[in-house]
Short mmCIF file of C-alpha atoms in Angstrom, two decimals:
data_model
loop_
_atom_site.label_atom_id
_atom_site.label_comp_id
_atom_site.label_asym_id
_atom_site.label_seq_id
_atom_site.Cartn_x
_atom_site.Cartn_y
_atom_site.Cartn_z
CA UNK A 1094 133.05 111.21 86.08
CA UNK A 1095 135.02 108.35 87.65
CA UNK A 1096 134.02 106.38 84.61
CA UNK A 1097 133.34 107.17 80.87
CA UNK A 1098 129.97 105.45 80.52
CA UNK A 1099 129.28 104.15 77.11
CA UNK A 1100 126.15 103.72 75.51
CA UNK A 1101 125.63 101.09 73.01
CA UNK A 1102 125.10 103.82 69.80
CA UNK A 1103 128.57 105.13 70.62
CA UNK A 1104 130.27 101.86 69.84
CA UNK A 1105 131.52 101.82 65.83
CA UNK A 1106 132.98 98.60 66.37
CA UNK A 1107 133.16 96.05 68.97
CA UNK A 1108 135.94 97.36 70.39
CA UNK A 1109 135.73 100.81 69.34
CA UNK A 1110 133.81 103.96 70.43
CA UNK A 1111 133.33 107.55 69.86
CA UNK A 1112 132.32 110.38 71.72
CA UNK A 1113 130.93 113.41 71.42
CA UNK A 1114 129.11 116.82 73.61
CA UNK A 1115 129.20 116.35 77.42
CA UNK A 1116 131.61 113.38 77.66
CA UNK A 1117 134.34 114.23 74.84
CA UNK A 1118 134.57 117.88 76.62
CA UNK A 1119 134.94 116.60 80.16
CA UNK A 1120 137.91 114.27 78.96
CA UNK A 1121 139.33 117.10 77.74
CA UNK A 1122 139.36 119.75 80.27
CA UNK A 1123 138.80 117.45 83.43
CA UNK A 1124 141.04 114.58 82.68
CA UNK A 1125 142.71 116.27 80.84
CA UNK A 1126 143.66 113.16 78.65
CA UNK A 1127 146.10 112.71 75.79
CA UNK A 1128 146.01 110.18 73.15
CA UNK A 1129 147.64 106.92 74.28
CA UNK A 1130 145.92 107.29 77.81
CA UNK A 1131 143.76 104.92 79.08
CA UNK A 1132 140.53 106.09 80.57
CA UNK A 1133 138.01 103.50 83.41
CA UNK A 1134 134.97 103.28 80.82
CA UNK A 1135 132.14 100.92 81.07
CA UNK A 1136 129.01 99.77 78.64
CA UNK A 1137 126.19 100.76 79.89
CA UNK A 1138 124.05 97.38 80.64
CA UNK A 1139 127.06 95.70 79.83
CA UNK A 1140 130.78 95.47 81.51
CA UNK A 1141 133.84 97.67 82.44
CA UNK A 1142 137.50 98.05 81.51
CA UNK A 1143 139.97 100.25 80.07
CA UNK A 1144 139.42 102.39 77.16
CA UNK A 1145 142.58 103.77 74.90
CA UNK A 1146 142.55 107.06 73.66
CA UNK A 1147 143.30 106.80 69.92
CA UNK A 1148 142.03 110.45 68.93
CA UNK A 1149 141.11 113.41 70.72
CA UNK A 1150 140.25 116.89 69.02
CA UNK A 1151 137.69 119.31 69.14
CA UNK A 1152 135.42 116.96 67.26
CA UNK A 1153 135.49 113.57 68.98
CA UNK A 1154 137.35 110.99 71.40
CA UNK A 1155 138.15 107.56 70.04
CA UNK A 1156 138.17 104.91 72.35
CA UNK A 1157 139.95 101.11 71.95
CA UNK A 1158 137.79 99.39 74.29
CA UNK A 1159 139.19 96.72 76.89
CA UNK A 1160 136.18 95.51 78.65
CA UNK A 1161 136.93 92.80 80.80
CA UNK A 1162 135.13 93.75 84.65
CA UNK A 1163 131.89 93.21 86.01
CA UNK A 1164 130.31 95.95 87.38
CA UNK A 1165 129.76 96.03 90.86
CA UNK A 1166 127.19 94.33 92.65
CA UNK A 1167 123.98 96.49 93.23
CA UNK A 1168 122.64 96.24 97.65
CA UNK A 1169 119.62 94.65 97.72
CA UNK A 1170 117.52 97.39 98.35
CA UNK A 1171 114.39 99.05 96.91
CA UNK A 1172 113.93 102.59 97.74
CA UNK A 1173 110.80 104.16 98.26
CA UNK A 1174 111.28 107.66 97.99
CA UNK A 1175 108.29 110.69 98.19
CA UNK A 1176 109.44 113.04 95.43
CA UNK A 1177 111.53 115.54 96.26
CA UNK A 1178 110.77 118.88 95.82
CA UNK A 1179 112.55 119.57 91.90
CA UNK A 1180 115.72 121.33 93.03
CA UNK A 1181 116.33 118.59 95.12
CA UNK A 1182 115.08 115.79 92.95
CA UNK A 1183 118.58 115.28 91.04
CA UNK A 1184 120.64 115.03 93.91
CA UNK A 1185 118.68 112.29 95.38
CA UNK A 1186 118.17 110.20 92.16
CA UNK A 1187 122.08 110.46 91.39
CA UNK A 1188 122.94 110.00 94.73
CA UNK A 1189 120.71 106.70 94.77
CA UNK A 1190 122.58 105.59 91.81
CA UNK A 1191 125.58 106.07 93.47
CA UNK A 1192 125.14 104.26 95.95
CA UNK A 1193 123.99 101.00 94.16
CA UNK A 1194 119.88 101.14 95.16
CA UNK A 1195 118.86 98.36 92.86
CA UNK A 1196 115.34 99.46 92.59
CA UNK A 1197 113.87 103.46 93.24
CA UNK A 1198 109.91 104.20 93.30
CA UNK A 1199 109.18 107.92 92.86
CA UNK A 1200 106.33 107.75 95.03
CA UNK A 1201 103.60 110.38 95.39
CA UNK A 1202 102.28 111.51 99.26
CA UNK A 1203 100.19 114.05 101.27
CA UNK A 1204 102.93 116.46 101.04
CA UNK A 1205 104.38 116.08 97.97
CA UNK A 1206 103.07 119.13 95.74
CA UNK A 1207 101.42 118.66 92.70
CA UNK A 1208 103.70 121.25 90.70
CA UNK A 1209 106.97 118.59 91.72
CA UNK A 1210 105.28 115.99 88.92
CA UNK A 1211 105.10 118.67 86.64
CA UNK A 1212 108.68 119.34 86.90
CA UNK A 1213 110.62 119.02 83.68
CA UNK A 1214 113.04 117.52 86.22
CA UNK A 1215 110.68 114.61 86.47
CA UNK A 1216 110.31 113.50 82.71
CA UNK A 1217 112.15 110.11 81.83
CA UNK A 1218 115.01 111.77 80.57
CA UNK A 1219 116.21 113.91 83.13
CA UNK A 1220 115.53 111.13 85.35
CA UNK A 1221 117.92 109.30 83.29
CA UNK A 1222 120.52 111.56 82.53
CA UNK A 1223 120.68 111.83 86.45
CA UNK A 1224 121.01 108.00 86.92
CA UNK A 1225 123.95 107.89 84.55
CA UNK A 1226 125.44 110.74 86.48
CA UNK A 1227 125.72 108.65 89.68
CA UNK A 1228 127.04 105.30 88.02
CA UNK A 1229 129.60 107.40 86.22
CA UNK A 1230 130.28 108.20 90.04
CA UNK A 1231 130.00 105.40 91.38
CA UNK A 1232 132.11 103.51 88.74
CA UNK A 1233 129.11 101.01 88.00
CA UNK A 1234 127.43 100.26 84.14
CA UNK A 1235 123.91 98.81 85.61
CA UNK A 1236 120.53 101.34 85.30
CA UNK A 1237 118.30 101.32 88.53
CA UNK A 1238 115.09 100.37 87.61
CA UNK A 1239 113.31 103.77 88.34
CA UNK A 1240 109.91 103.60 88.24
CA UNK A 1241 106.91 106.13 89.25
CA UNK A 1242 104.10 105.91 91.49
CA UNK A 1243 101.57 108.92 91.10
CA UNK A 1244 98.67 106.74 92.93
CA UNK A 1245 99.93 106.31 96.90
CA UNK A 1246 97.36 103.96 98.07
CA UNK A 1247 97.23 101.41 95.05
CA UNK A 1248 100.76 101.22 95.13
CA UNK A 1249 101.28 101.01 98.71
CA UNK A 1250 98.20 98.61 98.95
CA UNK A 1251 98.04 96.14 95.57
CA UNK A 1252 102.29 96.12 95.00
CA UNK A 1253 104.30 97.23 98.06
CA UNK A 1254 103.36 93.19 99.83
CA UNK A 1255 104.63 92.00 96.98
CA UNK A 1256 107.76 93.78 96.98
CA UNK A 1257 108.55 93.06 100.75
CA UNK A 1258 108.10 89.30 100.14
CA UNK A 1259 110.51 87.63 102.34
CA UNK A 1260 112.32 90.61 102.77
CA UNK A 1261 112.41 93.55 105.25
CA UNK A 1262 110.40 96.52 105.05
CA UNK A 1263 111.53 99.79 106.50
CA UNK A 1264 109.68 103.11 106.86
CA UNK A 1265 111.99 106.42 107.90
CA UNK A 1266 109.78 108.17 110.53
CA UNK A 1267 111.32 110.30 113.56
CA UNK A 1268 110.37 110.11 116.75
CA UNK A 1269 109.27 106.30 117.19
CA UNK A 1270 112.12 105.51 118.81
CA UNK A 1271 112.31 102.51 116.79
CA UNK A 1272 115.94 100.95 115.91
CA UNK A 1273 117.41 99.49 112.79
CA UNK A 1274 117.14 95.58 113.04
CA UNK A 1275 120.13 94.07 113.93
CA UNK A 1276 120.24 91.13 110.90
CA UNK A 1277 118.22 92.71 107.61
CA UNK A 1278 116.17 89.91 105.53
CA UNK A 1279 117.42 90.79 101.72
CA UNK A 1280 115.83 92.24 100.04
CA UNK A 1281 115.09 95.33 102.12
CA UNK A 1282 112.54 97.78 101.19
CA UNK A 1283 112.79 101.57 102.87
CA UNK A 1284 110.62 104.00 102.43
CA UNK A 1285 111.57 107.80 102.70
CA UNK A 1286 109.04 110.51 103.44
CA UNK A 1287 108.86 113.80 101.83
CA UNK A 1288 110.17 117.30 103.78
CA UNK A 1289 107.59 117.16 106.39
CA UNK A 1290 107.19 113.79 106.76
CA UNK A 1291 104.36 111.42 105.95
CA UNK A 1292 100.62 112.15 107.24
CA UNK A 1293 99.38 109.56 109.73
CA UNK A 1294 97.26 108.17 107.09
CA UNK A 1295 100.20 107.37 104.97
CA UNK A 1296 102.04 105.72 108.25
CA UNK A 1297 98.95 103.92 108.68
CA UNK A 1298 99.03 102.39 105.32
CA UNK A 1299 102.88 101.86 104.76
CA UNK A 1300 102.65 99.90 108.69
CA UNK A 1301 99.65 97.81 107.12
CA UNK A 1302 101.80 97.10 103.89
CA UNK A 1303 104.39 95.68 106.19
CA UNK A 1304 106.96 98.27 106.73
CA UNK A 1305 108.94 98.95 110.21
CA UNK A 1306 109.42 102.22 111.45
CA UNK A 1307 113.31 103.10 111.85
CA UNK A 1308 113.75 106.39 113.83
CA UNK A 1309 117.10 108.20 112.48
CA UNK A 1310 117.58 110.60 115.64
CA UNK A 1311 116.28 113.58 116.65
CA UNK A 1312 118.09 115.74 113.82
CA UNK A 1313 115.96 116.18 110.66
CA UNK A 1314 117.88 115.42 107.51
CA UNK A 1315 117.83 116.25 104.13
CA UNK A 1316 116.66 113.68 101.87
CA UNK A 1317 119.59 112.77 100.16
CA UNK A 1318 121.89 112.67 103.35
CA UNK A 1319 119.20 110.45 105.01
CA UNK A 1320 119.21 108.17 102.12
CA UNK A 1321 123.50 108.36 102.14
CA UNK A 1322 123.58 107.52 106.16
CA UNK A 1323 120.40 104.73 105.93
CA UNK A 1324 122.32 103.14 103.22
CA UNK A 1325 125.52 103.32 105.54
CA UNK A 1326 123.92 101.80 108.22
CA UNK A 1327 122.12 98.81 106.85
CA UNK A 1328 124.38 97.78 104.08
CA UNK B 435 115.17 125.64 107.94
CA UNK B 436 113.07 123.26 110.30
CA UNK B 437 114.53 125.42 113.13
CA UNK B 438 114.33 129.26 113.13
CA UNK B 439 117.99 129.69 114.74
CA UNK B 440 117.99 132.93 116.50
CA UNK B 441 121.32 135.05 116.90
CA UNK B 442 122.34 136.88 120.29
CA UNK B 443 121.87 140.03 118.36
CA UNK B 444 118.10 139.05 117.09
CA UNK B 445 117.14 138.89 120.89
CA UNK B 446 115.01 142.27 122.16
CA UNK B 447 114.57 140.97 125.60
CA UNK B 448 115.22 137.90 127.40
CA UNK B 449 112.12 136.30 125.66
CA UNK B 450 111.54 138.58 122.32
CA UNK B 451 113.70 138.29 119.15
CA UNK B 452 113.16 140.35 116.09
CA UNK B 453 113.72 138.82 112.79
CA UNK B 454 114.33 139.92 109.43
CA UNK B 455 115.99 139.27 105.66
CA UNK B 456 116.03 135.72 104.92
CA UNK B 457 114.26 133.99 108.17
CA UNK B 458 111.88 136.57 108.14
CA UNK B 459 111.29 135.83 104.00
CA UNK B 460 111.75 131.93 104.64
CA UNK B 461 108.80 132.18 107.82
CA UNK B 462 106.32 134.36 105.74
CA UNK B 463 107.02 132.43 102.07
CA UNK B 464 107.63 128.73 103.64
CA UNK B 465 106.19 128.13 106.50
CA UNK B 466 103.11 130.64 105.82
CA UNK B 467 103.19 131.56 109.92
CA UNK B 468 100.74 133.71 110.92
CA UNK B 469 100.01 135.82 113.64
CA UNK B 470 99.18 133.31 117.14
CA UNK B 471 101.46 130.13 115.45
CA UNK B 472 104.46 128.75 117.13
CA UNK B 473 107.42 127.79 115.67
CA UNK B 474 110.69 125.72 116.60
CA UNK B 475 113.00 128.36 117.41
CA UNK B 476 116.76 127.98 118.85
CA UNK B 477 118.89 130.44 120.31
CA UNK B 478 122.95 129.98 118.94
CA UNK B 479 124.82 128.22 121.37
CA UNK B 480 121.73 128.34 123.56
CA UNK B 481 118.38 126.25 124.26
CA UNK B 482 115.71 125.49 122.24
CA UNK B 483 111.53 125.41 122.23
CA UNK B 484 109.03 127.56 120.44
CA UNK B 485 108.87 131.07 119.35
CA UNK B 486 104.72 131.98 119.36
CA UNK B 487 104.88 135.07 116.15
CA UNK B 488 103.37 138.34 117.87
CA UNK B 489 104.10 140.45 114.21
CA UNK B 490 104.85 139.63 110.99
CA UNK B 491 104.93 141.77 107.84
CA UNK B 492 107.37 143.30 105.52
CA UNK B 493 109.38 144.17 107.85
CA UNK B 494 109.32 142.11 111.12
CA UNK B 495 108.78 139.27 112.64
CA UNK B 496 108.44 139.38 115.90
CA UNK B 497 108.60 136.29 118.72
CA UNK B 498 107.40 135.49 122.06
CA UNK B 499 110.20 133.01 122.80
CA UNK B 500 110.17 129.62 125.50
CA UNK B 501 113.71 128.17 125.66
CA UNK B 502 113.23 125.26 127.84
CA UNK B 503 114.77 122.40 125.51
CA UNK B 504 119.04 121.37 125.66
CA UNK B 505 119.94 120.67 121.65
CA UNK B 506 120.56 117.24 120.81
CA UNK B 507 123.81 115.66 121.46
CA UNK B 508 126.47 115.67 119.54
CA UNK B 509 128.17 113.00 117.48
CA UNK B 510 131.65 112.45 119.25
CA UNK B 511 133.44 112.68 116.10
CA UNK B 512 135.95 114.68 114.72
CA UNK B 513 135.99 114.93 110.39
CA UNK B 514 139.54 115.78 108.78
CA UNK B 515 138.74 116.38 105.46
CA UNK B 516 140.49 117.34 102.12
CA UNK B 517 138.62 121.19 100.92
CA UNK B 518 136.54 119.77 98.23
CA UNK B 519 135.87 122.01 95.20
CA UNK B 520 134.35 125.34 95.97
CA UNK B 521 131.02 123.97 94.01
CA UNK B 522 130.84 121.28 96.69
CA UNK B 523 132.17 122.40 99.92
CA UNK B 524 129.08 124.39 101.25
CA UNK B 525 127.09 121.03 100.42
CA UNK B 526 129.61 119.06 102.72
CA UNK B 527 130.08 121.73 105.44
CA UNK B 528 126.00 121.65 105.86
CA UNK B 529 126.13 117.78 105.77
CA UNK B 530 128.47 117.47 108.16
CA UNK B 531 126.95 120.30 110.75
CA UNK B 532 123.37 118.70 110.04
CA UNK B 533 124.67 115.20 111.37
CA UNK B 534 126.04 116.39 114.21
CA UNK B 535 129.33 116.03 113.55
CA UNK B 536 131.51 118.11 117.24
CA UNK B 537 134.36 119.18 115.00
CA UNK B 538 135.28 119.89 111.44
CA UNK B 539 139.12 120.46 109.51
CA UNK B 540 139.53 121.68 106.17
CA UNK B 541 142.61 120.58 105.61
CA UNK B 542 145.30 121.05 102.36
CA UNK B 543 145.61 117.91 100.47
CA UNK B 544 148.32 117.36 97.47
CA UNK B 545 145.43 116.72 94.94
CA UNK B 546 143.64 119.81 96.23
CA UNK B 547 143.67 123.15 94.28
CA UNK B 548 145.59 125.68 95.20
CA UNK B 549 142.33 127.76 93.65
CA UNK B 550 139.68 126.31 96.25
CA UNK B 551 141.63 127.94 99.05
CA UNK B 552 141.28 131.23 97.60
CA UNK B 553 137.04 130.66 96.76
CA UNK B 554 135.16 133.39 99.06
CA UNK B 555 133.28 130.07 99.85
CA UNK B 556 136.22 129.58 102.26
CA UNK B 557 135.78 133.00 103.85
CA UNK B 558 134.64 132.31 107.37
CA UNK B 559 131.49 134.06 106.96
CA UNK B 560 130.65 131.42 104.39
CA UNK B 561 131.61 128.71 106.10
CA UNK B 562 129.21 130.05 109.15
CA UNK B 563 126.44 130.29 107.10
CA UNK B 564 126.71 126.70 106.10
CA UNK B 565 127.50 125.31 109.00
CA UNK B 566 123.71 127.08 110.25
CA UNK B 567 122.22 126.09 107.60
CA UNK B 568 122.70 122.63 108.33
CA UNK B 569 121.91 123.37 112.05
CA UNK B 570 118.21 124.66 111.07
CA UNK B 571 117.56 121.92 108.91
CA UNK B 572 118.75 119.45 111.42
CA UNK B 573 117.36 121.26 114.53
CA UNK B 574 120.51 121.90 116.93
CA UNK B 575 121.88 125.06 117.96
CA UNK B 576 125.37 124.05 118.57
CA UNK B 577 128.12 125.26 116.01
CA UNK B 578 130.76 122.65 115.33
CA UNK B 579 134.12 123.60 116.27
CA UNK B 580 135.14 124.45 112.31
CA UNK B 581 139.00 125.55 111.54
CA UNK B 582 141.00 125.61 108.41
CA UNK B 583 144.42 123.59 108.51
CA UNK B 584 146.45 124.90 105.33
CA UNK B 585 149.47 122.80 105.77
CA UNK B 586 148.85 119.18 105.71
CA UNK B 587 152.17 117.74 107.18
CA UNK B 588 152.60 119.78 109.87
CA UNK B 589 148.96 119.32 111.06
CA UNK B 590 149.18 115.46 110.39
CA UNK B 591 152.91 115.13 112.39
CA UNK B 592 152.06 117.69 115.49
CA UNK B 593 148.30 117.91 116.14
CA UNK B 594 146.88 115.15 114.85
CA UNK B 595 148.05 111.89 117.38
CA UNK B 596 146.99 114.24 119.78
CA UNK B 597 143.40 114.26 119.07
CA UNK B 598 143.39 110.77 118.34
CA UNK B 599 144.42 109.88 121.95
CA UNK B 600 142.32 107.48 123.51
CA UNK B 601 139.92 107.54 120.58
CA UNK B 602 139.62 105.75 117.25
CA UNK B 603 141.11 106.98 113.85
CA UNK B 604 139.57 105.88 110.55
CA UNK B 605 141.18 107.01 107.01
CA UNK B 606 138.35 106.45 104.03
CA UNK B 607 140.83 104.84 101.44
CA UNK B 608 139.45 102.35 98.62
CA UNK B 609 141.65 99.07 97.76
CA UNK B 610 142.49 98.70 100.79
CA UNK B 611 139.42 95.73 102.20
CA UNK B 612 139.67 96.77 105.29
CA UNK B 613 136.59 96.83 107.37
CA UNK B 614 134.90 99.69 109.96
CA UNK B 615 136.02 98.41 113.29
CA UNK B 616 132.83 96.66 115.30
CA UNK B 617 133.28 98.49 118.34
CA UNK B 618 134.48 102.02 118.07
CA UNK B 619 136.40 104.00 121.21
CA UNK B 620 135.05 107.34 121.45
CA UNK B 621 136.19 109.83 120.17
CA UNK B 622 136.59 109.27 116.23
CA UNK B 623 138.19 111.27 113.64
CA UNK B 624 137.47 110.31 110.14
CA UNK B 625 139.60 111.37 107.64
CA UNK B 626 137.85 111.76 104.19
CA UNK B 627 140.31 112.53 100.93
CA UNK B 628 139.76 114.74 97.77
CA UNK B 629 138.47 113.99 94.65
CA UNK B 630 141.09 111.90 93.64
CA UNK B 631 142.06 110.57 96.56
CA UNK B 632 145.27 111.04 99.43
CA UNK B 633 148.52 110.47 97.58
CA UNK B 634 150.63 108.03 98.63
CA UNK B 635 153.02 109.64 100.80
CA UNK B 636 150.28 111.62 102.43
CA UNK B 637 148.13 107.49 103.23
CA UNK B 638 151.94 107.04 105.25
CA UNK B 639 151.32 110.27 107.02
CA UNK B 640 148.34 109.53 108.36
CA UNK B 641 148.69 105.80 109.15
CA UNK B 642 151.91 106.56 110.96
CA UNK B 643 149.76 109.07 113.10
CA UNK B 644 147.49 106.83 113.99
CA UNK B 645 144.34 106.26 111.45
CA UNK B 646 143.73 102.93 110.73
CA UNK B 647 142.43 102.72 106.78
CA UNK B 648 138.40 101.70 105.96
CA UNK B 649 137.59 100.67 102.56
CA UNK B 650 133.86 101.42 101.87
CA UNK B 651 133.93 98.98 98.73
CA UNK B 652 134.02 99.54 95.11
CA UNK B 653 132.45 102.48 94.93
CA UNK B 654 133.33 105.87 94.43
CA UNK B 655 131.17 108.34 95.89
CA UNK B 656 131.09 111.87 96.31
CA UNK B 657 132.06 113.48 99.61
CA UNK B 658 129.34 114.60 100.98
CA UNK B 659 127.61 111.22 99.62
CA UNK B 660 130.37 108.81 101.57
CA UNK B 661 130.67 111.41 104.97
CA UNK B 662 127.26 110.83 105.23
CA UNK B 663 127.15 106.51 104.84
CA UNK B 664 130.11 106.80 107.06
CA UNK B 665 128.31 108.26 109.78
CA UNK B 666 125.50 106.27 109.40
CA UNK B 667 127.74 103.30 109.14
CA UNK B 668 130.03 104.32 112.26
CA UNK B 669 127.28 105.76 114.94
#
């Protein structure tokens, strides 16, 4: 936790917040903070700054608020991402976060099994829990909008155009040889299979919607190091 | 595993390896083989091709092996980094073997706990493991070159310029703005900090032997997040 993210119900005044649970214990036995200390801590939807401890007990932190800083600036870049298989799920989400994805679409595919939308994982709370995880990270205050796809051709068919106008469209998919291009039209649009890849229907249809294939290299990565090293490469 | 990596010791013949424990559970409950199917196979330190399943059952699995393919290539780079927390370090060590990276030092950092030195995670039985874990997921058979450097100054002052020479040296180090160089001399070492960050005195260390800073921007990510952005960034 790089930064103490705030949410708007822990403000008391409008300089003022207090803490409580996850966040008050992990400024006590990870920053091991004292009163008088000032802590990074951001709003969430709103800016950053400094926060002053004023009291810090067993019960709760209080926080003089300083908040001054933009956040900073989210890449251009939707991510379409199969979802991952649960244990795997929160990585990736927090990771995307992290990384400043402005826009994730949990999308479903061929390989993708049923039991991963069942997932407790996959409700809108763990979903967001995980997102705050990787701006607290990341140092950032502004939510991804995360949304879910359960339907793979009406999405990829009646939205995805609409999403890649103007921009560039990328598809993930080994063994096409195909190269990132060298300037990227913002906003860029990449599309991440699941473990296994995409069937050849599902290439079929992404290529249709617009999409490029980029071929990573023969190794196979995991989806979240994928997502890490596309982002490195194109941002 | 999207490789079954085979050890000297699993090989019967020249072109038979028996299998059992956790490939022969992850073949039967994963991939669902049955007798007749073929599946990616690699030898350690060897070739690679297909292994066609001749037996499999509680107890066995038996392959027909054809080792006709060279691994891929590896990434000519060399990654110094500070031992992350025990938590984290099997996560980076199978990143960093999964992207190919030739070389790998754990190395002692001021901000990194005494305590993580003594995890069993830094046994080098662990630290096998992970590295071939990240070798079957990214299909390769060749182990990086992994060693343990527990004293940071003398490894920074003696050895260090030395396997710079004639190759490029990058420090991750926010605040500083600099930028990845456009062209990169082979080989690189990348030096990646702990949670935290280098200390001051230990930024001096390593510029004066050589590394030349790279800021990846405003945010903070985790390790295993940034080595991986870095090498999709710098390759």
């Amino acid at each position: 936790m790089n930064l103490v993210l705030l949410l708007p119900e822990d403000l008391t005044a409008p300089d003022r917040a207090r803490l409580t649970g996850r966040r008050l214990a992990h400024v006590r036995e990870v920053h091991r903070a004292a009163v008088g200390d000032e802590l990074a801590v951001g709003l969430l939807g709103g800016k950053m700054g400094r926060g002053r401890v004023l009291r810090l007990d067993d019960e709760a932190l209080d926080l003089e608020l300083t908040l001054d800083q933009a956040p900073p600036p989210k890449l251009p870049l939707t991510l379409l991402i199969a979802v991952p298989r649960p244990k795997v799920l929160n990585r990736v989400v927090a990771a995307a976060a992290s990384l400043g994805v402005a826009r994730i679409v949990l999308l479903n595919a061929w390989k993708v099994e049923k039991a991963y939308w069942a997932s407790p994982r996959m409700k809108p709370e763990n979903l967001r829990e995980q997102l705050i995880l990787g701006l607290e990270q990341a140092k950032d205050t502004a939510l991804p909008d995360l949304r879910l796809a359960r339907l793979f051709r009406p999405f990829v068919e009646d939205e995805l155009p609409g999403l890649l106008a103007g921009g560039t469209g990328l598809m993930a998919h080994p063994g096409t040889g195909a190269a990132a291009p060298k300037v990227l039209a913002a906003p860029v649009t990449l599309a991440i299979g699941p473990e296994g890849g995409w069937v050849e229907a599902e290439v079929q249809s992404l290529l249709k919607a617009g999409l490029h294939p980029l071929d990573l290299g023969p190794r196979i990565l995991r989806t979240e190091t994928a997502l890490a090293a596309l982002v490195g490469k194109l941002f």
